Amino acid sequence: MVISLKPPSLPRRTRESSLFLNRFVTRPAVFSPVNLNRKSRPSLGFRSRTIVRSVLATANPEPPVRLVALVGKGEVSPLKSTSWVEVMLHTATRLKWVDEGYEMLVFDDEILCSNGQRVTNLKQELNQTDILVVVAISNPESVNWIQRNSKSIKNIICFESSPDLMNRLGGVDFGIGKKDKEAIEVVKTVGDAWERRNSDDIRFCLLVIINAYIRPVPVLQNLRSKGFSTLGCMVKNCGPQILNCLLDPNCRKALQCLNQCSPVDQVCSYRCIASYESPHFEAFSLCVLQKHNCLELDAKIPEKPYVPPMTSFRGKELCHEMAEDLFVGWLGDLDWSWRVVAGQNPAYDQFPCQYQLFYRGKGKSSFWYEPVFQVRTLEGKLVWRRRRYSVKRGKIPATFRFSVLDNGVVSNEFWTIVDVSDDLSWGLFHYNGAARVAGQSYTGAVLVTPDGSYPVEMERERLQSALEKCGIKEWELFAVDNCSCENPPLGIPQGSRLHSPSWNQMRFIA
C-alpha cells in the first residue's frame, strides 16, 4: 500500500479546505479472506484514539461529491466472479443510500482507446471530479492515458491495478515513509476493509476517503474523536466498571482487540465483541456508552433502502398476525423457526450455524426473536452465542421493530418480511438498524430455509425478484457454514406460544 503526500498545486477553494489535500493511492496486496483465527496485535489496556481529522463543515449547502471510477475492461472481481464494472455500478447506487449528493460515474478502460465524444465527456468529468477510483487496470495504454490526464486530480485511489500505475502517480512506500500518522491510519482502515472482499466494505472504503479528504460523512462520525471529554466522562461516571474490565482477562482482551479496529469498522469491532463476551465487558459498555454516551454519538436507522413488504400469502391478504406466523415458521415441527442460508451484512450475517427462534410470549402482544449462532473466536475457539430481541409490529403488516441489548449497547432495527414461499421452503428478511450510542448504522438481509440448504433452482427467479426489492444482488450474499452445528443451545421459555389459532386452521403445505 502506498500513499503520496504531495501538496495541492491548485489554488485553495471552499471545497478544497481539507487538512489533507493530497493524492491518495493504495497499492494492491495479496488479498485473502480474513482469518478469524488470527490473534489480535499486542496492546496494553485501553487508550483514547484520534483517528482522522475531517473537513470543517460549512454553513452553505453542500455541493455534490463527484467520483469517477475507471475499471479494467472484462476484469473479474472476487465477489463470485462478478465483473468489476457491475460491482462498481452497484456501489454507485449504494453510495446514494448514504447521501444523494454522492455521484459516481463508472467507465471501463476501453473508452480510453476511443477518440469520440465519449472520451471527451470523460475528460470533462475528470476535470470536475473530487476522487478518481482506479480498479483492476493494468493495460499499459490505459496506464499512460491515466497518467497524462490525471495530473490535476488531487485524490486518486487505486485498487488491484498495475504497480507501474502506482509508480507513475507518484506514490511512496507507506511502510517506510510514515510522514503523516493520520494519512497512514486512513490507508490502514481502507486496506483492512478492502481485503474482506464484499460490497459493504467496498462502499465503506470510498466513504472513508470522502470523509478524510472531501467533507465529513455523518455515518462515519465515530472517526472524529472527542478527545479529553470522552476520557473525562468515562473516569467521572464509570470508574468501577473500567477497573473491573481491566482486571478481567476477557474484558481486557476485548478492549485490546477493539483498539486495533477503526472505530467505524463494524466487521472488525463485532468480531472482537463476539469473541470476548463477558459480564464485565457488558457492564463497561452499558456504563460508558449506553448510560452516559461518553462518545457523544447518535446514529440513526438508515431510511434507505426502502424495502416493500410482502402483501399476501397463499392467496390471502397478509395481516399482522399472519406475518408473525411466518416468522414463527417451522418452530413446533422443528426445534427452530428458520435456519440462515446466506446473508448480506459482513458483520452480522455470516456467522456459522445460525438458528432463528421466533415465538409469542405470555403477554397478549408479546413477541420475541432469539438468534442462536456460532462464533469462531479470534483465538480459534468455536462457541455458541445467543441474543434476545423484543419485537413490535410496524404500521404495515410484515414490518416490525426489533430491539436488543447486545453486550451493553442497545440496537434498534426495522425488519421487513420481503417474501416467503407458499410451502415455507424459503424466506427473505431485510433489516435496517442502528446502535445509536456506538455511532453505527447498518443494513442487511438473511435468506432462510428450514434446513439451512439453498432454495431449489426452480425458486431462483422469485428469489432474485425478492433480492431486487432490497437493492441486493445475489453475488453480495455470504454463504453460511452449516456443516458442524452439533448441540445448538435452542429451546424457548416455558409458557411461550407459537402459531396463532387462525394459522393452525390452515392446511399446512409440506
Coordinates of C-alpha atoms in Angstrom, one line a residue:
M1 CA 0.0 0.0 0.0
V2 CA 1.4 3.4 -0.9
I3 CA 0.3 7.0 -0.1
S4 CA 1.6 10.1 -1.7
L5 CA 1.7 13.3 0.3
K6 CA 2.1 15.8 -2.4
P7 CA 0.7 19.2 -1.6
P8 CA -2.1 20.6 -3.9
S9 CA -0.9 22.6 -6.9
L10 CA -4.2 24.4 -7.5
P11 CA -5.4 27.4 -5.5
R12 CA -7.5 26.7 -2.5
R13 CA -11.2 26.8 -2.9
T14 CA -14.1 26.2 -0.4
R15 CA -14.4 22.5 -1.5
E16 CA -10.6 22.1 -1.0
S17 CA -10.4 23.2 2.6
S18 CA -9.4 19.7 3.7
L19 CA -6.4 19.3 6.0
F20 CA -5.2 16.6 3.6
L21 CA -5.4 17.8 0.0
N22 CA -3.1 15.1 -1.1
R23 CA -3.1 12.4 -3.7
F24 CA -4.2 9.1 -2.1
V25 CA -3.2 5.8 -3.7
T26 CA -3.4 2.3 -2.3
R27 CA -1.4 -0.5 -3.9
P28 CA -2.8 -4.0 -4.2
A29 CA -1.7 -6.6 -1.8
V30 CA -2.0 -10.3 -2.0
F31 CA -5.6 -10.4 -0.8
S32 CA -7.2 -13.3 1.1
P33 CA -10.3 -13.8 3.2
V34 CA -10.0 -12.5 6.8
N35 CA -8.5 -15.2 9.0
L36 CA -10.9 -15.4 12.0
N37 CA -8.2 -17.3 13.9
R38 CA -5.6 -14.6 13.9
K39 CA -4.7 -13.2 17.2
S40 CA -5.1 -9.5 18.0
R41 CA -1.9 -7.4 17.9
P42 CA -0.3 -6.7 21.3
S43 CA -1.8 -3.7 23.1
L44 CA -1.8 -2.6 26.7
G45 CA -5.0 -1.5 28.4
F46 CA -7.5 1.0 27.0
R47 CA -6.4 4.2 25.3
S48 CA -8.2 7.0 23.6
R49 CA -7.7 7.4 19.8
T50 CA -7.7 10.3 17.4
I51 CA -8.1 8.7 14.0
V52 CA -8.8 11.1 11.2
R53 CA -9.3 14.9 11.2
S54 CA -12.2 15.7 8.9
V55 CA -13.0 18.6 6.7
L56 CA -14.7 21.5 8.5
A57 CA -18.4 21.7 7.6
T58 CA -19.6 25.0 6.1
A59 CA -23.0 26.7 6.6
N60 CA -23.6 26.8 2.8
P61 CA -25.4 23.9 1.1
E62 CA -23.0 21.2 0.2
P63 CA -22.2 20.7 -3.5
P64 CA -22.2 17.1 -4.8
V65 CA -19.2 14.9 -4.1
R66 CA -18.1 13.7 -7.6
L67 CA -16.3 10.4 -8.1
V68 CA -15.2 8.8 -11.4
A69 CA -14.4 5.0 -11.4
L70 CA -12.2 3.7 -14.2
V71 CA -12.3 -0.1 -14.3
G72 CA -10.4 -2.7 -16.3
K73 CA -12.4 -3.9 -19.2
G74 CA -13.6 -7.5 -18.6
E75 CA -11.8 -7.8 -15.3
V76 CA -13.4 -10.1 -12.8
S77 CA -13.9 -9.4 -9.1
P78 CA -13.6 -11.9 -6.3
L79 CA -17.3 -11.4 -5.5
K80 CA -18.5 -14.7 -7.0
S81 CA -16.6 -13.8 -10.3
T82 CA -18.8 -10.8 -10.9
S83 CA -17.3 -8.2 -13.3
W84 CA -15.7 -5.2 -11.6
V85 CA -17.8 -3.0 -13.8
E86 CA -21.0 -4.5 -12.3
V87 CA -19.6 -4.3 -8.8
M88 CA -18.7 -0.6 -9.2
L89 CA -22.0 0.3 -10.8
H90 CA -23.9 -1.3 -7.9
T91 CA -21.5 0.6 -5.5
A92 CA -22.6 3.9 -7.1
T93 CA -26.2 3.0 -6.4
R94 CA -25.4 2.1 -2.8
L95 CA -23.5 5.4 -2.2
K96 CA -26.8 7.2 -2.9
W97 CA -28.3 5.4 0.0
V98 CA -25.9 7.2 2.3
D99 CA -26.2 10.6 0.6
E100 CA -27.9 11.7 -2.6
G101 CA -25.1 14.1 -3.1
Y102 CA -22.5 11.3 -3.8
E103 CA -22.3 10.9 -7.5
M104 CA -20.1 8.2 -9.0
L105 CA -19.8 7.6 -12.8
V106 CA -18.3 4.3 -13.9
F107 CA -16.3 3.7 -17.1
D108 CA -14.4 0.7 -18.3
D109 CA -10.9 1.5 -19.8
E110 CA -12.0 0.5 -23.3
I111 CA -13.3 4.1 -23.6
L112 CA -9.7 5.4 -23.3
C113 CA -8.9 3.9 -26.7
S114 CA -11.6 5.9 -28.5
N115 CA -11.4 9.4 -29.9
G116 CA -15.0 10.3 -30.0
Q117 CA -17.4 12.3 -27.8
R118 CA -17.4 9.6 -25.0
V119 CA -13.7 10.1 -24.2
T120 CA -14.2 13.9 -24.4
N121 CA -17.0 13.6 -21.9
L122 CA -14.8 11.5 -19.6
K123 CA -12.1 14.2 -19.7
Q124 CA -14.6 16.8 -18.7
E125 CA -15.8 14.6 -15.8
L126 CA -12.2 14.2 -14.7
N127 CA -11.8 18.0 -14.6
Q128 CA -14.7 18.2 -12.1
T129 CA -14.1 15.1 -10.1
D130 CA -13.2 15.0 -6.4
I131 CA -11.9 11.4 -6.4
L132 CA -10.7 9.2 -9.2
V133 CA -11.1 5.5 -8.3
V134 CA -9.0 3.1 -10.5
V135 CA -9.9 -0.6 -10.2
A136 CA -8.1 -3.5 -11.8
I137 CA -6.3 -1.6 -14.6
S138 CA -3.0 -3.0 -15.9
N139 CA -3.2 -2.3 -19.7
P140 CA -0.1 -0.2 -20.5
E141 CA -2.1 2.1 -22.8
S142 CA -4.6 2.8 -20.1
V143 CA -1.9 3.4 -17.6
N144 CA -0.3 6.0 -20.0
W145 CA -3.7 7.7 -20.5
I146 CA -4.4 8.0 -16.8
Q147 CA -1.0 9.4 -16.1
R148 CA -1.5 12.1 -18.8
N149 CA -5.0 13.0 -17.8
S150 CA -5.0 12.9 -14.0
K151 CA -2.4 15.5 -13.1
S152 CA -5.0 18.0 -11.8
I153 CA -6.8 15.4 -9.7
K154 CA -5.7 15.5 -6.1
N155 CA -7.4 12.4 -4.7
I156 CA -6.7 9.2 -6.6
I157 CA -7.3 5.7 -5.1
C158 CA -6.2 2.6 -6.9
F159 CA -7.2 -1.0 -6.2
E160 CA -5.7 -4.1 -7.8
S161 CA -4.0 -2.2 -10.6
S162 CA -0.6 -2.4 -12.1
P163 CA 2.4 -1.4 -9.8
D164 CA 3.6 0.7 -12.8
L165 CA 0.5 2.9 -12.4
M166 CA 1.2 3.4 -8.8
N167 CA 4.8 4.5 -9.5
R168 CA 3.7 6.9 -12.2
L169 CA 1.2 8.5 -10.0
G170 CA 3.9 9.3 -7.5
G171 CA 3.2 7.1 -4.6
V172 CA 5.7 6.5 -1.8
D173 CA 6.0 3.3 0.2
F174 CA 3.7 3.9 3.1
G175 CA 5.5 1.2 5.1
I176 CA 8.7 3.3 5.0
G177 CA 7.5 6.9 4.7
K178 CA 5.0 7.2 7.6
K179 CA 5.1 11.0 7.0
D180 CA 1.6 11.6 8.3
K181 CA 0.1 9.5 11.1
E182 CA -3.5 10.2 10.2
A183 CA -2.9 9.6 6.5
I184 CA -1.4 6.2 7.4
E185 CA -4.5 5.5 9.5
V186 CA -6.7 6.1 6.5
V187 CA -4.6 3.8 4.4
K188 CA -4.8 1.1 7.1
T189 CA -8.6 1.4 7.5
V190 CA -9.2 1.3 3.8
G191 CA -6.7 -1.6 3.2
D192 CA -8.2 -3.7 6.0
A193 CA -11.7 -3.2 4.7
W194 CA -10.8 -3.9 1.1
E195 CA -9.2 -7.2 2.0
R196 CA -12.6 -8.5 3.2
R197 CA -13.9 -8.6 -0.4
N198 CA -17.6 -7.6 0.0
S199 CA -19.9 -4.9 -1.3
D200 CA -20.4 -3.2 2.1
D201 CA -16.7 -2.8 2.6
I202 CA -16.1 -1.5 -1.0
R203 CA -18.6 1.2 -0.3
F204 CA -17.0 1.8 3.2
C205 CA -13.6 2.4 1.6
L206 CA -15.0 5.2 -0.6
L207 CA -16.8 6.7 2.4
V208 CA -13.6 6.8 4.4
I209 CA -11.8 8.6 1.6
I210 CA -14.7 11.1 1.2
N211 CA -14.7 11.7 5.0
A212 CA -10.9 12.2 5.2
Y213 CA -10.3 14.3 2.1
I214 CA -13.5 15.9 0.9
R215 CA -16.1 16.5 3.6
P216 CA -17.5 14.8 6.8
V217 CA -19.6 11.8 6.2
P218 CA -22.2 11.7 9.1
V219 CA -22.4 7.9 9.3
L220 CA -18.6 7.9 10.0
Q221 CA -18.8 10.5 12.8
N222 CA -17.1 8.0 15.1
L223 CA -13.9 8.7 13.3
R224 CA -13.9 12.2 14.8
S225 CA -12.7 11.6 18.4
K226 CA -14.0 13.9 21.2
G227 CA -10.6 13.6 22.9
F228 CA -10.4 14.5 26.6
S229 CA -14.2 15.0 27.0
T230 CA -14.6 11.3 26.3
L231 CA -11.9 10.3 28.9
G232 CA -13.4 12.7 31.5
C233 CA -16.9 11.3 31.1
M234 CA -15.6 7.7 31.5
V235 CA -13.5 8.5 34.6
K236 CA -16.2 10.5 36.2
N237 CA -19.1 8.1 35.7
C238 CA -17.7 4.6 35.1
G239 CA -14.5 4.2 37.3
P240 CA -15.5 0.9 38.9
Q241 CA -16.6 -0.6 35.5
I242 CA -13.4 0.4 33.9
L243 CA -11.3 -1.1 36.7
N244 CA -13.3 -4.3 36.7
C245 CA -12.9 -4.6 33.0
L246 CA -9.1 -4.1 33.1
L247 CA -8.8 -6.7 35.8
D248 CA -10.9 -9.3 33.8
P249 CA -8.9 -11.1 31.1
N250 CA -11.7 -11.4 28.6
C251 CA -12.8 -7.8 29.0
R252 CA -9.3 -6.6 28.7
K253 CA -8.8 -8.7 25.5
A254 CA -12.0 -7.2 24.1
L255 CA -10.7 -3.7 24.6
Q256 CA -7.3 -4.5 23.2
C257 CA -8.9 -6.1 20.2
L258 CA -11.2 -3.1 19.6
N259 CA -8.3 -0.8 20.0
Q260 CA -6.9 -2.3 16.8
C261 CA -10.1 -1.7 14.8
S262 CA -11.1 1.6 13.1
P263 CA -13.9 2.9 15.3
V264 CA -16.4 2.6 12.4
D265 CA -15.2 -0.8 11.2
Q266 CA -18.3 -2.8 12.2
V267 CA -16.9 -6.1 11.0
C268 CA -13.7 -5.9 13.0
S269 CA -15.5 -4.5 16.1
Y270 CA -18.2 -7.1 16.2
R271 CA -15.8 -10.0 15.8
C272 CA -13.9 -8.6 18.8
I273 CA -17.1 -8.3 20.8
A274 CA -18.4 -11.7 19.9
S275 CA -15.1 -13.3 20.6
Y276 CA -14.6 -11.9 24.1
E277 CA -18.1 -11.5 25.6
S278 CA -18.1 -11.2 29.4
P279 CA -20.3 -9.7 32.1
H280 CA -17.6 -7.1 32.9
F281 CA -17.4 -6.1 29.2
E282 CA -21.2 -5.7 29.1
A283 CA -21.1 -3.6 32.3
F284 CA -18.3 -1.4 30.8
S285 CA -20.2 -0.8 27.6
L286 CA -23.5 -0.3 29.4
C287 CA -22.0 2.4 31.6
V288 CA -19.6 4.2 29.1
L289 CA -21.8 4.0 26.0
Q290 CA -25.5 3.3 26.8
K291 CA -26.0 5.1 30.1
H292 CA -23.6 8.1 29.7
N293 CA -22.9 8.2 25.9
C294 CA -19.3 9.3 26.6
L295 CA -18.5 9.2 22.8
E296 CA -21.4 11.6 22.2
L297 CA -22.7 9.7 19.3
D298 CA -26.2 9.4 17.8
A299 CA -26.5 7.0 14.9
K300 CA -29.9 6.8 13.1
I301 CA -31.6 3.8 11.5
P302 CA -31.0 4.2 7.7
E303 CA -34.0 5.2 5.7
K304 CA -32.6 3.7 2.6
P305 CA -33.1 1.3 1.0
Y306 CA -36.8 1.3 1.5
V307 CA -38.0 -2.3 1.0
P308 CA -41.7 -3.0 0.3
P309 CA -43.1 -5.9 2.5
M310 CA -44.9 -8.8 1.0
T311 CA -48.7 -8.2 1.0
S312 CA -50.3 -11.7 0.6
F313 CA -49.6 -15.3 1.5
R314 CA -51.3 -18.4 0.0
G315 CA -53.7 -16.1 -1.8
K316 CA -54.8 -14.2 1.3
E317 CA -54.1 -10.6 2.3
L318 CA -51.3 -10.5 4.9
C319 CA -52.3 -9.2 8.3
H320 CA -50.0 -8.6 11.3
E321 CA -50.9 -11.9 12.9
M322 CA -50.2 -13.9 9.8
A323 CA -46.9 -12.1 9.4
E324 CA -45.9 -13.1 12.9
D325 CA -46.8 -16.7 12.0
L326 CA -44.4 -16.5 9.0
F327 CA -41.6 -15.5 11.4
V328 CA -42.5 -18.4 13.8
G329 CA -42.2 -20.6 10.7
W330 CA -41.2 -24.2 11.4
L331 CA -40.9 -23.9 15.2
G332 CA -43.1 -26.7 16.7
D333 CA -42.5 -29.1 13.8
L334 CA -38.8 -28.4 14.2
D335 CA -36.8 -27.1 17.2
W336 CA -36.3 -23.8 15.3
S337 CA -38.2 -21.3 13.2
W338 CA -35.7 -21.0 10.4
R339 CA -32.0 -21.6 9.6
V340 CA -30.0 -18.9 7.8
V341 CA -28.6 -20.0 4.4
A342 CA -26.9 -16.7 3.4
G343 CA -26.8 -13.1 4.5
Q344 CA -25.7 -9.8 3.1
N345 CA -24.2 -7.9 6.0
P346 CA -20.5 -8.9 6.6
A347 CA -20.6 -8.0 10.3
Y348 CA -23.7 -9.8 11.4
D349 CA -24.9 -12.2 8.7
Q350 CA -22.0 -14.6 8.1
F351 CA -21.5 -16.4 11.4
P352 CA -21.7 -20.2 11.2
C353 CA -24.8 -22.3 12.2
Q354 CA -27.4 -19.5 12.6
Y355 CA -30.7 -20.7 14.0
Q356 CA -33.7 -18.3 14.3
L357 CA -36.3 -18.7 17.1
F358 CA -39.4 -16.6 16.8
Y359 CA -42.2 -17.1 19.4
R360 CA -45.0 -15.3 21.2
G361 CA -44.6 -14.6 24.8
K362 CA -47.0 -15.0 27.7
G363 CA -48.4 -11.4 27.2
K364 CA -51.1 -10.8 24.7
S365 CA -48.9 -8.8 22.3
S366 CA -45.6 -10.1 23.4
F367 CA -43.3 -11.4 20.6
W368 CA -39.6 -12.4 20.7
Y369 CA -36.8 -13.2 18.4
E370 CA -33.7 -15.2 19.6
P371 CA -30.9 -15.9 17.1
V372 CA -28.5 -18.7 18.1
F373 CA -25.3 -18.8 16.2
Q374 CA -21.7 -20.0 16.4
V375 CA -18.6 -17.7 16.6
R376 CA -15.1 -18.8 15.8
T377 CA -13.2 -16.5 18.2
L378 CA -10.1 -14.7 17.3
E379 CA -8.3 -17.3 19.4
G380 CA -9.7 -20.2 17.4
K381 CA -12.4 -21.4 19.7
L382 CA -15.8 -22.3 18.5
V383 CA -18.5 -21.0 20.8
W384 CA -22.3 -20.6 20.7
R385 CA -23.8 -17.2 21.2
R386 CA -27.5 -16.1 21.7
R387 CA -29.3 -12.8 21.7
R388 CA -32.9 -11.8 22.7
Y389 CA -34.8 -9.2 20.7
S390 CA -38.1 -7.6 21.7
V391 CA -40.3 -7.4 18.6
K392 CA -43.1 -4.9 18.0
R393 CA -45.4 -4.7 15.0
G394 CA -44.8 -1.9 12.5
K395 CA -47.5 0.2 11.0
I396 CA -47.8 -2.0 7.9
P397 CA -48.2 -5.8 8.1
A398 CA -44.9 -7.7 7.6
T399 CA -42.9 -4.8 9.1
F400 CA -41.5 -5.0 12.6
R401 CA -39.4 -3.0 15.1
F402 CA -36.7 -5.1 16.9
S403 CA -34.7 -4.0 20.0
V404 CA -31.9 -5.8 21.7
L405 CA -29.3 -5.2 24.4
D406 CA -26.2 -6.6 22.9
N407 CA -23.1 -6.6 25.2
G408 CA -24.3 -3.5 26.9
V409 CA -25.4 -1.5 23.9
V410 CA -29.0 -1.2 22.6
S411 CA -29.5 -1.8 18.9
N412 CA -32.8 -0.9 17.2
E413 CA -33.8 -2.4 13.9
F414 CA -36.6 -2.2 11.3
W415 CA -37.3 -5.6 9.8
T416 CA -39.3 -6.4 6.7
I417 CA -40.6 -9.8 5.5
V418 CA -39.8 -9.4 1.9
D419 CA -41.1 -12.8 0.7
V420 CA -41.9 -16.3 1.9
S421 CA -42.7 -19.2 -0.4
D422 CA -46.1 -20.7 0.0
D423 CA -44.7 -24.0 1.2
L424 CA -42.4 -22.3 3.6
S425 CA -39.4 -23.7 1.8
W426 CA -37.6 -20.3 2.0
G427 CA -37.9 -16.8 3.1
L428 CA -36.1 -13.4 2.8
F429 CA -36.0 -11.0 5.7
H430 CA -34.4 -7.5 5.4
Y431 CA -33.4 -5.1 8.2
N432 CA -32.1 -1.5 8.7
G433 CA -30.6 -0.9 12.1
A434 CA -28.5 1.3 14.3
A435 CA -26.6 1.1 17.6
R436 CA -27.2 4.7 18.5
V437 CA -24.6 5.3 21.2
A438 CA -22.0 3.3 19.4
G439 CA -22.4 5.5 16.3
Q440 CA -23.1 2.6 14.0
S441 CA -25.9 2.2 11.4
Y442 CA -26.2 -0.7 9.1
T443 CA -28.4 -2.7 6.7
G444 CA -28.6 -6.4 5.9
A445 CA -30.8 -9.3 4.8
V446 CA -31.0 -13.0 5.6
L447 CA -32.1 -15.8 3.3
V448 CA -33.7 -18.6 5.4
T449 CA -34.9 -22.2 4.9
P450 CA -36.0 -24.9 7.2
D451 CA -32.8 -27.0 6.9
G452 CA -30.1 -24.4 6.0
S453 CA -29.7 -25.5 2.4
Y454 CA -30.1 -23.1 -0.6
P455 CA -33.5 -22.9 -2.3
V456 CA -34.0 -25.2 -5.3
E457 CA -33.3 -23.8 -8.8
M458 CA -37.0 -23.5 -9.7
E459 CA -37.3 -20.8 -7.0
R460 CA -34.4 -18.8 -8.4
E461 CA -36.4 -16.2 -10.4
R462 CA -38.7 -15.4 -7.4
L463 CA -35.7 -15.2 -5.1
Q464 CA -33.9 -12.8 -7.4
S465 CA -37.0 -10.7 -7.6
A466 CA -37.2 -10.5 -3.8
L467 CA -33.5 -9.6 -3.6
E468 CA -34.0 -6.8 -6.2
K469 CA -36.7 -5.3 -3.9
C470 CA -33.9 -4.9 -1.3
G471 CA -31.4 -3.5 -3.7
I472 CA -29.3 -6.6 -3.2
K473 CA -27.5 -8.6 -5.9
E474 CA -27.2 -12.4 -5.4
W475 CA -23.5 -12.1 -5.6
E476 CA -23.4 -10.0 -2.5
L477 CA -24.7 -12.8 -0.3
F478 CA -22.4 -14.7 2.1
A479 CA -23.0 -18.4 2.3
V480 CA -23.4 -19.5 5.9
D481 CA -21.3 -22.5 7.0
N482 CA -23.9 -25.0 8.3
C483 CA -21.6 -28.1 8.3
S484 CA -20.8 -28.6 12.0
C485 CA -23.7 -27.4 14.1
E486 CA -23.9 -30.1 16.8
N487 CA -25.8 -29.3 20.1
P488 CA -27.1 -25.8 19.5
P489 CA -28.5 -24.2 22.7
L490 CA -32.0 -24.0 21.4
G491 CA -35.3 -24.0 23.4
I492 CA -37.7 -21.2 24.3
P493 CA -39.2 -20.1 27.7
Q494 CA -41.8 -22.3 29.2
G495 CA -45.3 -21.0 28.5
S496 CA -44.4 -19.4 25.2
R497 CA -46.9 -19.6 22.4
L498 CA -46.2 -20.4 18.7
H499 CA -48.6 -20.1 15.8
S500 CA -52.0 -18.3 16.1
P501 CA -55.3 -20.3 16.0
S502 CA -56.0 -19.0 12.5
W503 CA -52.7 -20.3 11.2
N504 CA -53.3 -23.7 12.8
Q505 CA -56.7 -23.9 11.0
M506 CA -54.9 -23.5 7.6
R507 CA -53.9 -26.7 5.8
F508 CA -50.1 -27.0 6.2
I509 CA -48.4 -27.4 2.8
A510 CA -45.4 -29.7 3.2

